[in-house]
CSV table of C-alpha atoms and ligand atoms in Angstrom, one decimal:
chain,number,residue,atom,x,y,z
A,1,UNK,CA,-0.3,-0.1,-0.2
A,2,UNK,CA,1.4,3.4,-0.8
A,3,UNK,CA,1.3,5.3,2.6
A,4,UNK,CA,0.3,9.2,3.1
A,5,UNK,CA,3.3,11.4,2.7
A,6,UNK,CA,4.9,14.9,3.1
A,7,UNK,CA,1.7,16.8,4.8
A,8,UNK,CA,2.5,20.0,5.6
A,9,UNK,CA,-0.5,20.6,8.3
A,10,UNK,CA,-2.9,18.6,10.6
A,11,UNK,CA,-6.2,19.5,11.8
A,12,UNK,CA,-9.4,18.7,13.5
A,13,UNK,CA,-11.0,16.2,15.8
A,14,UNK,CA,-10.5,12.0,16.1
A,15,UNK,CA,-12.5,10.5,18.9
A,16,UNK,CA,-10.2,6.7,18.3
A,17,UNK,CA,-12.2,3.9,19.3
A,18,UNK,CA,-12.7,1.4,22.7
A,19,UNK,CA,-9.8,0.2,24.8
A,20,UNK,CA,-8.5,-3.3,23.3
A,21,UNK,CA,-7.1,-4.4,27.7
A,22,UNK,CA,-10.6,-3.5,28.2
A,23,UNK,CA,-12.9,-4.3,25.2
A,24,UNK,CA,-10.9,-8.2,26.0
A,25,UNK,CA,-11.8,-7.6,29.4
A,26,UNK,CA,-15.1,-6.8,28.4
A,27,UNK,CA,-16.4,-9.7,27.1
A,28,UNK,CA,-14.0,-11.5,29.9
A,29,UNK,CA,-16.0,-10.4,33.4
A,30,UNK,CA,-18.4,-10.2,31.7
A,31,UNK,CA,-18.7,-14.5,30.1
A,32,UNK,CA,-17.9,-15.4,34.0
A,33,UNK,CA,-20.5,-13.0,35.8
A,34,UNK,CA,-24.1,-14.2,36.0
A,35,UNK,CA,-26.3,-12.2,34.5
A,36,UNK,CA,-26.3,-9.7,31.5
A,37,UNK,CA,-23.4,-7.4,30.5
A,38,UNK,CA,-24.4,-4.3,27.8
A,39,UNK,CA,-20.9,-3.5,26.6
A,40,UNK,CA,-20.7,0.2,24.8
A,41,UNK,CA,-18.3,1.3,22.7
A,42,UNK,CA,-15.9,-1.9,22.5
A,43,UNK,CA,-13.6,-2.3,19.7
A,44,UNK,CA,-15.1,-4.7,17.0
A,45,UNK,CA,-11.4,-4.9,15.9
A,46,UNK,CA,-9.9,-8.1,14.7
A,47,UNK,CA,-8.1,-9.2,18.3
A,48,UNK,CA,-11.2,-8.7,20.5
A,49,UNK,CA,-13.4,-10.2,18.1
A,50,UNK,CA,-10.9,-13.4,18.5
A,51,UNK,CA,-12.1,-12.5,21.8
A,52,UNK,CA,-15.8,-13.2,21.4
A,53,UNK,CA,-15.4,-16.1,19.5
A,54,UNK,CA,-13.4,-17.9,21.6
A,55,UNK,CA,-15.9,-17.1,24.3
A,56,UNK,CA,-18.9,-17.8,21.8
A,57,UNK,CA,-17.4,-21.4,21.2
A,58,UNK,CA,-16.7,-22.2,25.4
A,59,UNK,CA,-20.8,-21.7,25.1
A,60,UNK,CA,-21.2,-18.0,25.7
A,61,UNK,CA,-24.4,-16.1,23.9
A,62,UNK,CA,-22.5,-13.6,22.7
A,63,UNK,CA,-25.0,-10.8,20.2
A,64,UNK,CA,-23.4,-7.6,17.9
A,65,UNK,CA,-26.6,-5.1,17.4
A,66,UNK,CA,-25.1,-1.4,16.3
A,67,UNK,CA,-25.4,0.4,20.0
A,68,UNK,CA,-23.1,-2.1,21.8
A,69,UNK,CA,-22.2,-6.0,22.2
A,70,UNK,CA,-24.1,-7.5,24.7
A,71,UNK,CA,-22.9,-11.1,26.7
A,72,UNK,CA,-25.0,-13.8,28.9
A,73,UNK,CA,-22.8,-14.8,31.4
A,74,UNK,CA,-24.2,-18.2,33.6
A,75,UNK,CA,-22.2,-18.4,35.6
A,76,UNK,CA,-18.0,-19.6,36.0
A,77,UNK,CA,-19.6,-23.4,35.7
A,78,UNK,CA,-21.1,-22.0,31.7
A,79,UNK,CA,-18.4,-22.4,30.1
A,80,UNK,CA,-18.6,-25.3,28.2
A,81,UNK,CA,-15.7,-27.5,26.4
A,82,UNK,CA,-15.4,-27.5,23.4
A,83,UNK,CA,-15.1,-30.6,20.0
A,84,UNK,CA,-12.7,-28.5,18.3
A,85,UNK,CA,-8.9,-26.0,19.3
A,86,UNK,CA,-9.5,-22.5,19.6
A,87,UNK,CA,-8.1,-19.7,17.2
A,88,UNK,CA,-7.3,-17.0,19.0
A,89,UNK,CA,-5.2,-15.2,15.6
A,90,UNK,CA,-3.1,-12.8,16.0
A,91,UNK,CA,-4.0,-11.6,20.8
A,92,UNK,CA,-1.9,-11.8,23.1
A,93,UNK,CA,-4.5,-11.1,25.6
A,94,UNK,CA,-6.6,-13.5,24.5
A,95,UNK,CA,-4.6,-17.0,24.3
A,96,UNK,CA,-2.8,-15.2,27.6
A,97,UNK,CA,-5.9,-14.3,29.9
A,98,UNK,CA,-8.1,-17.7,28.7
A,99,UNK,CA,-5.7,-19.7,30.0
A,100,UNK,CA,-6.2,-18.1,33.1
A,101,UNK,CA,-9.8,-18.3,32.4
A,102,UNK,CA,-9.5,-23.2,31.9
A,103,UNK,CA,-7.4,-23.5,34.3
A,104,UNK,CA,-10.1,-23.6,36.4
A,105,UNK,CA,-12.5,-25.6,34.3
A,106,UNK,CA,-12.4,-29.8,34.5
A,107,UNK,CA,-12.4,-29.7,30.8
A,108,UNK,CA,-8.7,-29.6,28.4
A,109,UNK,CA,-8.9,-26.9,25.8
A,110,UNK,CA,-6.3,-26.3,23.0
A,111,UNK,CA,-6.2,-22.6,21.5
A,112,UNK,CA,-4.2,-21.4,19.4
A,113,UNK,CA,-3.6,-18.8,16.5
A,114,UNK,CA,-0.9,-17.2,13.8
A,115,UNK,CA,2.0,-17.2,12.9
A,116,UNK,CA,3.1,-15.1,15.7
A,117,UNK,CA,1.0,-16.4,18.3
A,118,UNK,CA,2.9,-19.3,17.7
A,119,UNK,CA,5.9,-17.3,18.5
A,120,UNK,CA,5.2,-16.2,21.5
A,121,UNK,CA,6.5,-17.0,24.7
A,122,UNK,CA,3.7,-18.6,26.9
A,123,UNK,CA,5.7,-20.3,30.3
A,124,UNK,CA,5.3,-16.7,32.2
A,125,UNK,CA,1.6,-18.0,32.2
A,126,UNK,CA,1.9,-21.9,32.1
A,127,UNK,CA,4.4,-21.7,35.3
A,128,UNK,CA,1.9,-20.0,37.5
A,129,UNK,CA,-1.0,-22.3,37.0
A,130,UNK,CA,0.8,-25.1,37.1
A,131,UNK,CA,2.1,-23.7,40.1
A,132,UNK,CA,-2.0,-24.0,40.9
A,133,UNK,CA,-2.1,-26.7,40.1
A,134,UNK,CA,-3.7,-26.8,36.1
A,135,UNK,CA,-1.5,-28.3,33.9
A,136,UNK,CA,-0.9,-26.5,30.7
A,137,UNK,CA,1.6,-27.6,27.9
A,138,UNK,CA,3.0,-25.5,24.8
A,139,UNK,CA,3.6,-27.6,21.5
A,140,UNK,CA,5.4,-29.9,21.8
A,141,UNK,CA,7.6,-29.9,24.5
A,142,UNK,CA,7.8,-26.6,24.2
A,143,UNK,CA,6.7,-23.3,26.0
A,144,UNK,CA,4.8,-21.8,22.1
A,145,UNK,CA,1.5,-22.4,21.0
A,146,UNK,CA,-0.5,-24.3,21.1
A,147,UNK,CA,-1.2,-24.2,24.5
A,148,UNK,CA,-3.8,-27.1,25.4
A,149,UNK,CA,-4.7,-26.0,29.6
A,150,UNK,CA,-5.9,-29.0,31.1
A,151,UNK,CA,-8.0,-27.4,33.4
A,152,UNK,CA,-9.4,-28.8,37.3
A,153,UNK,CA,-11.9,-27.2,39.7
A,154,UNK,CA,-9.6,-27.9,42.4
A,155,UNK,CA,-7.3,-24.9,42.1
A,156,UNK,CA,-4.8,-24.2,44.8
A,157,UNK,CA,-3.6,-20.4,46.0
A,158,UNK,CA,0.0,-19.8,45.8
A,159,UNK,CA,2.4,-16.4,46.1
A,160,UNK,CA,3.5,-15.7,43.3
A,161,UNK,CA,7.2,-13.0,42.7
A,162,UNK,CA,6.4,-12.0,39.3
A,163,UNK,CA,9.6,-12.9,37.8
A,164,UNK,CA,8.0,-9.5,34.5
A,165,UNK,CA,6.3,-7.3,34.5
A,166,UNK,CA,2.6,-8.1,32.1
A,167,UNK,CA,-0.1,-7.2,32.7
A,168,UNK,CA,-1.1,-10.3,30.6
A,169,UNK,CA,0.6,-12.9,32.7
A,170,UNK,CA,-1.2,-10.8,36.5
A,171,UNK,CA,-4.4,-10.6,34.6
A,172,UNK,CA,-4.3,-14.6,33.6
A,173,UNK,CA,-3.3,-15.5,36.8
A,174,UNK,CA,-5.7,-13.4,38.9
A,175,UNK,CA,-7.8,-15.2,36.1
A,176,UNK,CA,-7.2,-18.0,38.4
A,177,UNK,CA,-7.2,-17.2,41.7
A,178,UNK,CA,-11.0,-16.2,41.7
A,179,UNK,CA,-11.8,-19.2,41.0
A,180,UNK,CA,-9.5,-20.5,43.3
A,181,UNK,CA,-9.1,-22.4,47.1
A,182,UNK,CA,-8.1,-19.5,49.2
A,183,UNK,CA,-6.0,-16.5,48.9
A,184,UNK,CA,-3.1,-15.6,46.2
A,185,UNK,CA,-1.3,-13.0,46.7
A,186,UNK,CA,0.5,-11.3,43.1
A,187,UNK,CA,3.4,-8.8,43.7
A,188,UNK,CA,4.6,-6.8,40.9
A,189,UNK,CA,8.1,-6.3,39.7
A,190,UNK,CA,6.4,-3.1,37.8
A,191,UNK,CA,3.3,-1.4,38.1
A,192,UNK,CA,1.7,-3.0,35.3
A,193,UNK,CA,-2.0,-1.8,34.2
A,194,UNK,CA,-4.5,-2.6,36.4
A,195,UNK,CA,-8.2,-3.0,34.1
A,196,UNK,CA,-8.0,-6.2,35.7
A,197,UNK,CA,-8.5,-4.5,38.5
A,198,UNK,CA,-11.1,-2.6,38.5
A,199,UNK,CA,-13.2,-4.6,36.4
A,200,UNK,CA,-13.3,-7.2,39.2
A,201,UNK,CA,-14.3,-4.5,41.9
A,202,UNK,CA,-17.0,-3.5,38.7
A,203,UNK,CA,-18.6,-6.4,38.7
A,204,UNK,CA,-19.1,-6.5,42.5
A,205,UNK,CA,-16.0,-8.7,43.3
A,206,UNK,CA,-13.0,-8.2,46.2
A,207,UNK,CA,-9.4,-7.1,45.4
A,208,UNK,CA,-6.5,-5.9,47.8
A,209,UNK,CA,-4.3,-3.2,45.9
A,210,UNK,CA,-1.5,-2.3,48.3
A,211,UNK,CA,1.6,-1.2,46.1
A,212,UNK,CA,2.6,-3.4,43.8
A,213,UNK,CA,1.3,-6.3,46.0
A,214,UNK,CA,-2.0,-7.5,44.9
A,215,UNK,CA,-4.8,-10.3,47.2
A,216,UNK,CA,-7.4,-11.9,45.9
A,217,UNK,CA,-9.5,-14.4,47.3
A,218,UNK,CA,-11.0,-17.1,45.6
A,219,UNK,CA,-14.5,-19.3,44.7
A,220,UNK,CA,-15.5,-15.1,43.6
A,221,UNK,CA,-18.0,-14.4,41.3
A,222,UNK,CA,-19.6,-11.9,39.5
A,223,UNK,CA,-22.6,-10.0,38.7
A,224,UNK,CA,-22.8,-8.0,34.9
A,225,UNK,CA,-22.9,-4.6,34.1
A,226,UNK,CA,-23.7,-1.8,31.8
A,227,UNK,CA,-20.4,0.1,31.3
A,228,UNK,CA,-18.9,1.9,28.1
A,229,UNK,CA,-15.3,1.5,27.2
A,230,UNK,CA,-13.8,5.0,26.7
A,231,UNK,CA,-11.2,5.3,24.0
A,232,UNK,CA,-7.6,3.7,23.5
A,233,UNK,CA,-4.6,6.3,24.6
A,234,UNK,CA,-2.5,3.6,22.9
A,235,UNK,CA,-4.3,4.4,19.6
A,236,UNK,CA,-4.2,7.8,20.3
A,237,UNK,CA,-0.4,7.9,20.6
A,238,UNK,CA,-0.1,8.2,16.9
A,239,UNK,CA,-2.0,11.3,16.3
A,240,UNK,CA,-0.6,12.4,18.8
A,241,UNK,CA,3.1,12.2,17.7
A,242,UNK,CA,1.3,12.7,14.4
A,243,UNK,CA,0.5,16.5,15.7
A,244,UNK,CA,4.1,16.9,17.7
A,245,UNK,CA,5.6,16.2,14.1
A,246,UNK,CA,4.1,17.8,11.5
A,247,UNK,CA,4.7,21.7,11.0
A,248,UNK,CA,1.1,24.0,11.7
A,249,UNK,CA,-0.9,20.9,13.2
A,250,UNK,CA,-3.0,21.2,16.0
A,251,UNK,CA,-5.0,17.5,16.8
A,252,UNK,CA,-7.3,17.0,19.5
A,253,UNK,CA,-8.5,13.4,20.8
A,254,UNK,CA,-11.1,13.0,22.3
A,255,UNK,CA,-12.5,10.4,25.0
A,256,UNK,CA,-9.5,9.2,25.3
A,257,UNK,CA,-9.4,7.0,28.4
A,258,UNK,CA,-6.4,8.4,31.0
A,259,UNK,CA,-6.0,5.7,33.4
A,260,UNK,CA,-2.7,6.3,35.2
A,261,UNK,CA,-1.5,3.3,34.3
A,262,UNK,CA,-1.6,4.2,31.0
A,263,UNK,CA,0.0,8.0,30.1
A,264,UNK,CA,3.4,7.6,30.0
A,265,UNK,CA,3.6,8.9,26.5
A,266,UNK,CA,2.2,12.8,27.6
A,267,UNK,CA,4.8,11.9,30.3
A,268,UNK,CA,7.2,11.8,28.1
A,269,UNK,CA,5.7,14.0,25.8
A,270,UNK,CA,6.1,17.0,28.4
A,271,UNK,CA,9.2,15.8,29.3
A,272,UNK,CA,10.6,16.4,26.2
A,273,UNK,CA,9.1,19.9,25.8
A,274,UNK,CA,6.2,19.2,23.3
A,275,UNK,CA,2.4,21.0,24.2
A,276,UNK,CA,0.5,18.3,25.5
A,277,UNK,CA,-2.6,19.6,26.9
A,278,UNK,CA,-5.8,17.6,29.0
A,279,UNK,CA,-9.4,18.7,28.7
A,280,UNK,CA,-12.7,18.1,29.7
A,281,UNK,CA,-11.6,14.6,32.0
A,282,UNK,CA,-14.7,13.4,33.6
A,283,UNK,CA,-15.5,10.1,34.4
A,284,UNK,CA,-17.5,7.3,32.5
A,285,UNK,CA,-18.6,5.0,34.5
A,286,UNK,CA,-15.9,5.3,37.0
A,287,UNK,CA,-13.3,5.2,34.5
A,288,UNK,CA,-10.8,7.9,33.9
A,289,UNK,CA,-11.3,10.4,30.5
A,290,UNK,CA,-10.8,12.9,28.5
A,291,UNK,CA,-9.5,14.5,25.2
A,292,UNK,CA,-5.7,15.8,24.2
A,293,UNK,CA,-5.2,18.0,22.1
A,294,UNK,CA,-1.6,18.1,20.4
A,295,UNK,CA,1.0,20.9,19.0
A,296,UNK,CA,3.4,20.4,16.6
A,297,UNK,CA,6.1,21.2,18.9
A,298,UNK,CA,9.8,21.4,19.6
A,299,UNK,CA,11.3,19.2,21.4
A,300,UNK,CA,14.7,17.7,23.0
A,301,UNK,CA,15.8,14.2,23.7
A,302,UNK,CA,15.4,12.5,27.3
A,303,UNK,CA,16.3,8.9,28.2
A,304,UNK,CA,13.6,6.7,28.9
A,305,UNK,CA,13.2,3.9,31.1
A,306,UNK,CA,12.3,2.2,35.0
A,307,UNK,CA,8.7,2.4,36.1
A,308,UNK,CA,7.9,4.5,33.5
A,309,UNK,CA,8.2,1.6,30.2
A,310,UNK,CA,4.9,-0.6,31.3
A,311,UNK,CA,3.0,2.3,31.6
A,312,UNK,CA,3.7,2.8,27.6
A,313,UNK,CA,5.5,-0.6,26.6
A,314,UNK,CA,2.6,-0.7,23.3
A,315,UNK,CA,3.8,3.2,22.3
A,316,UNK,CA,7.2,2.6,22.1
A,317,UNK,CA,7.3,2.1,18.8
A,318,UNK,CA,5.8,5.3,18.0
A,319,UNK,CA,7.4,7.4,20.9
A,320,UNK,CA,11.3,5.9,18.6
A,321,UNK,CA,9.5,7.6,16.1
A,322,UNK,CA,9.4,10.6,17.6
A,323,UNK,CA,12.6,10.7,18.9
A,324,UNK,CA,13.9,10.8,15.8
A,325,UNK,CA,12.4,14.2,15.3
A,326,UNK,CA,13.3,15.4,19.1
A,327,UNK,CA,17.1,17.4,19.1
A,328,UNK,CA,19.6,15.3,20.6
A,329,UNK,CA,19.7,11.6,22.4
A,330,UNK,CA,16.9,9.6,23.0
A,331,UNK,CA,17.7,6.7,25.2
A,332,UNK,CA,15.3,3.8,25.6
A,333,UNK,CA,16.2,1.1,27.9
A,334,UNK,CA,15.2,-1.6,30.4
A,335,UNK,CA,12.0,-2.2,27.6
A,336,UNK,CA,14.0,-6.0,26.1
A,337,UNK,CA,9.7,-6.8,27.1
A,338,UNK,CA,10.0,-5.4,23.1
A,339,UNK,CA,11.6,-8.6,22.1
A,340,UNK,CA,8.0,-10.3,22.4
A,341,UNK,CA,5.9,-8.4,21.6
A,342,UNK,CA,4.4,-9.0,18.1
A,343,UNK,CA,7.0,-8.9,16.2
A,344,UNK,CA,10.4,-8.1,17.1
A,345,UNK,CA,9.3,-4.8,18.2
A,346,UNK,CA,13.0,-3.5,18.3
A,347,UNK,CA,14.4,-5.2,15.7
A,348,UNK,CA,11.5,-3.8,13.4
A,349,UNK,CA,11.5,0.0,14.6
A,350,UNK,CA,15.8,-0.4,14.1
A,351,UNK,CA,15.4,-1.6,10.7
A,352,UNK,CA,12.4,0.2,9.3
A,353,UNK,CA,13.0,3.6,10.6
A,354,UNK,CA,17.1,3.0,9.0
A,355,UNK,CA,15.4,2.6,5.9
A,356,UNK,CA,13.9,5.5,5.8
A,357,UNK,CA,16.4,7.8,7.5
A,358,UNK,CA,16.9,8.1,10.4
A,359,UNK,CA,19.6,7.9,12.5
A,360,UNK,CA,18.7,5.3,15.1
A,361,UNK,CA,20.4,1.8,16.3
A,362,UNK,CA,19.5,-1.5,18.7
A,363,UNK,CA,20.2,-2.1,22.0
A,364,UNK,CA,19.4,-5.4,24.6
A,365,UNK,CA,17.1,-3.6,25.2
A,366,UNK,CA,15.8,-0.8,23.8
A,367,UNK,CA,17.3,1.6,21.5
A,368,UNK,CA,19.6,4.7,21.0
A,369,UNK,CA,17.8,7.6,19.2
A,370,UNK,CA,20.1,10.2,17.2
A,371,UNK,CA,17.6,13.9,15.4
A,372,UNK,CA,16.4,15.1,14.7
A,373,UNK,CA,16.1,13.7,10.9
A,374,UNK,CA,14.9,13.9,7.9
A,375,UNK,CA,13.0,11.2,6.7
A,376,UNK,CA,12.5,10.0,2.8
A,377,UNK,CA,10.7,8.0,0.6
A,378,UNK,CA,11.8,3.7,0.2
A,379,UNK,CA,9.5,-0.1,1.4
A,380,UNK,CA,8.9,-1.1,4.7
A,381,UNK,CA,7.2,-3.8,6.4
A,382,UNK,CA,4.7,-4.1,9.3
A,383,UNK,CA,5.7,-7.6,10.1
A,384,UNK,CA,2.5,-8.2,9.8
A,385,UNK,CA,2.4,-5.8,13.2
A,386,UNK,CA,-0.5,-3.5,13.8
A,387,UNK,CA,1.3,-1.3,15.7
A,388,UNK,CA,5.5,-0.9,13.3
A,389,UNK,CA,2.4,-0.1,10.3
A,390,UNK,CA,0.6,2.1,12.0
A,391,UNK,CA,3.5,4.2,13.5
A,392,UNK,CA,5.3,3.5,9.6
A,393,UNK,CA,2.1,6.1,8.8
A,394,UNK,CA,2.7,8.2,10.7
A,395,UNK,CA,6.4,8.7,10.0
A,396,UNK,CA,5.3,8.7,6.1
A,397,UNK,CA,3.5,12.4,6.7
A,398,UNK,CA,7.1,14.0,7.7
A,399,UNK,CA,8.6,12.2,3.7
A,400,UNK,CA,9.0,15.0,1.5
A,401,UNK,CA,10.2,13.2,-1.6
A,402,UNK,CA,9.4,9.9,-3.0
A,403,UNK,CA,7.5,7.4,-2.2
A,404,UNK,CA,6.5,5.1,1.1
A,405,UNK,CA,5.4,1.6,0.3
A,406,UNK,CA,4.1,-0.7,3.4
A,407,UNK,CA,4.0,-4.0,3.0
A,408,UNK,CA,1.6,-6.4,5.5
A,409,UNK,CA,-0.8,-2.9,5.8
A,410,UNK,CA,-3.5,-4.5,6.6
A,411,UNK,CA,-1.9,-6.2,9.6
A,412,UNK,CA,-3.6,-3.0,11.2
A,413,UNK,CA,-7.2,-3.9,11.5
A,414,UNK,CA,-6.0,-5.7,14.8
A,415,UNK,CA,-6.9,-3.0,16.8
A,416,UNK,CA,-7.4,-0.3,14.2
A,417,UNK,CA,-9.3,-1.4,11.2
A,418,UNK,CA,-10.4,2.7,9.9
A,419,UNK,CA,-7.0,4.4,11.5
A,420,UNK,CA,-5.4,5.4,7.5
A,421,UNK,CA,-9.2,7.3,7.0
A,422,UNK,CA,-9.0,8.3,10.5
A,423,UNK,CA,-6.5,10.1,10.1
A,424,UNK,CA,-6.2,10.8,6.4
A,425,UNK,CA,-9.6,13.3,8.2
A,426,UNK,CA,-6.4,15.5,9.4
A,427,UNK,CA,-5.1,16.1,6.5
A,428,UNK,CA,-4.8,19.2,4.1
B,501,S3P,C1,-2.2,-5.5,27.4
B,501,S3P,C2,-0.6,-6.2,27.9
B,501,S3P,C3,0.3,-5.6,27.8
B,501,S3P,C4,0.1,-4.7,26.3
B,501,S3P,C5,-0.4,-5.4,25.1
B,501,S3P,C6,-1.9,-5.4,26.6
B,501,S3P,C7,-3.2,-6.5,27.8
B,501,S3P,O1,1.5,-7.1,27.0
B,501,S3P,O2,1.5,-4.3,25.3
B,501,S3P,O3,-1.4,-4.7,24.2
B,501,S3P,O4,-4.0,-6.3,27.8
B,501,S3P,O5,-2.7,-6.7,29.4
B,501,S3P,P1,2.7,-7.9,29.1
B,501,S3P,O6,0.9,-7.5,29.6
B,501,S3P,O7,2.5,-9.1,27.8
B,501,S3P,O8,3.7,-6.6,28.7
């Protein structure tokens, strides 16, 4: 696909689609709750549709209307053994969180996905679930999907010090812990997104969070809810960066979720000297959301690492692009997790941005970017990774001469099917 290039101005307003992490979890909690769950502004993109499809295969009735998704939950015990293995597509969140739910069933389920999923590490989930008494195995004695989960109605609570900072792993353990016989304690390395913790409370359950320590009792039951998912800050991030780096721009992003475990990119933009403001912040069914406005800015390179990383992990590809337009050096560190995302995002970002003329090098746990550089045309690929594809389209906006052709552009449908149209709507 030939990308939009050479833009001299971006102006206007975009309402980005619903938050991906929250959309997945809303289906999952709706499925295990008793009663009806109604979800507005649900993200209808491939990943979240994989979650809906998986729960339908497990016997849960889920309706789709123009306005909302309606989940007819009948409690944990209503989940039924599927006839065949379940295909979760490209979705790491679906496979990992589902493993935690399936750990407490009295049946065996096999989960598989696409070529990218087949390379994603699952020991991080299988090991704690095994400790709790469920049996899980990866394909051919590896830790990679397909994975088979042999559930047990006799899950035992554990105390678990997380070896990685991962909300997917934490959430998988939480789902298993909610079905266990006693209280589980999870100790995080760094604070990661806490949507599961919020939804446990929202659906009528109990959880105790004290800094990095989380305690949750087993045998909990949930009640169906009505909820509205705010816009995804990880999707808004592409427009934030575009508005900061394209000349003469002012971009408003409305109804963006502002959960503090997700707003690391706002902190980074401020530290780099970028103009970013938040307005109209309000709580919609308990969720903090607001309008983010960015304007073209003169930026300075900074160091990004430590506790900030989990708060912007999915934004790092587009933050790397932002750094190519900042004066001086930006160092991204403590981000080795990027290597085990939909693709190796350190290698992918460095290779593709280098093709477009950036001065960027890979390190063991991040990247070093020297700015500011003028980008030029070239042939690039998303590697089938939605966030790499969208980052490259934002990069292409800066290219004054030559075309930018993106291979595997359709990957954006994983999290943002209308991305190219929404971006075009801002172009003058
Ligand atoms: C997610 C957690 C993050 C993130 C992913 C969504 C979630 O993954 O990268 O896109 O919804 O819990 P990790 O938990 O592996 O860091």
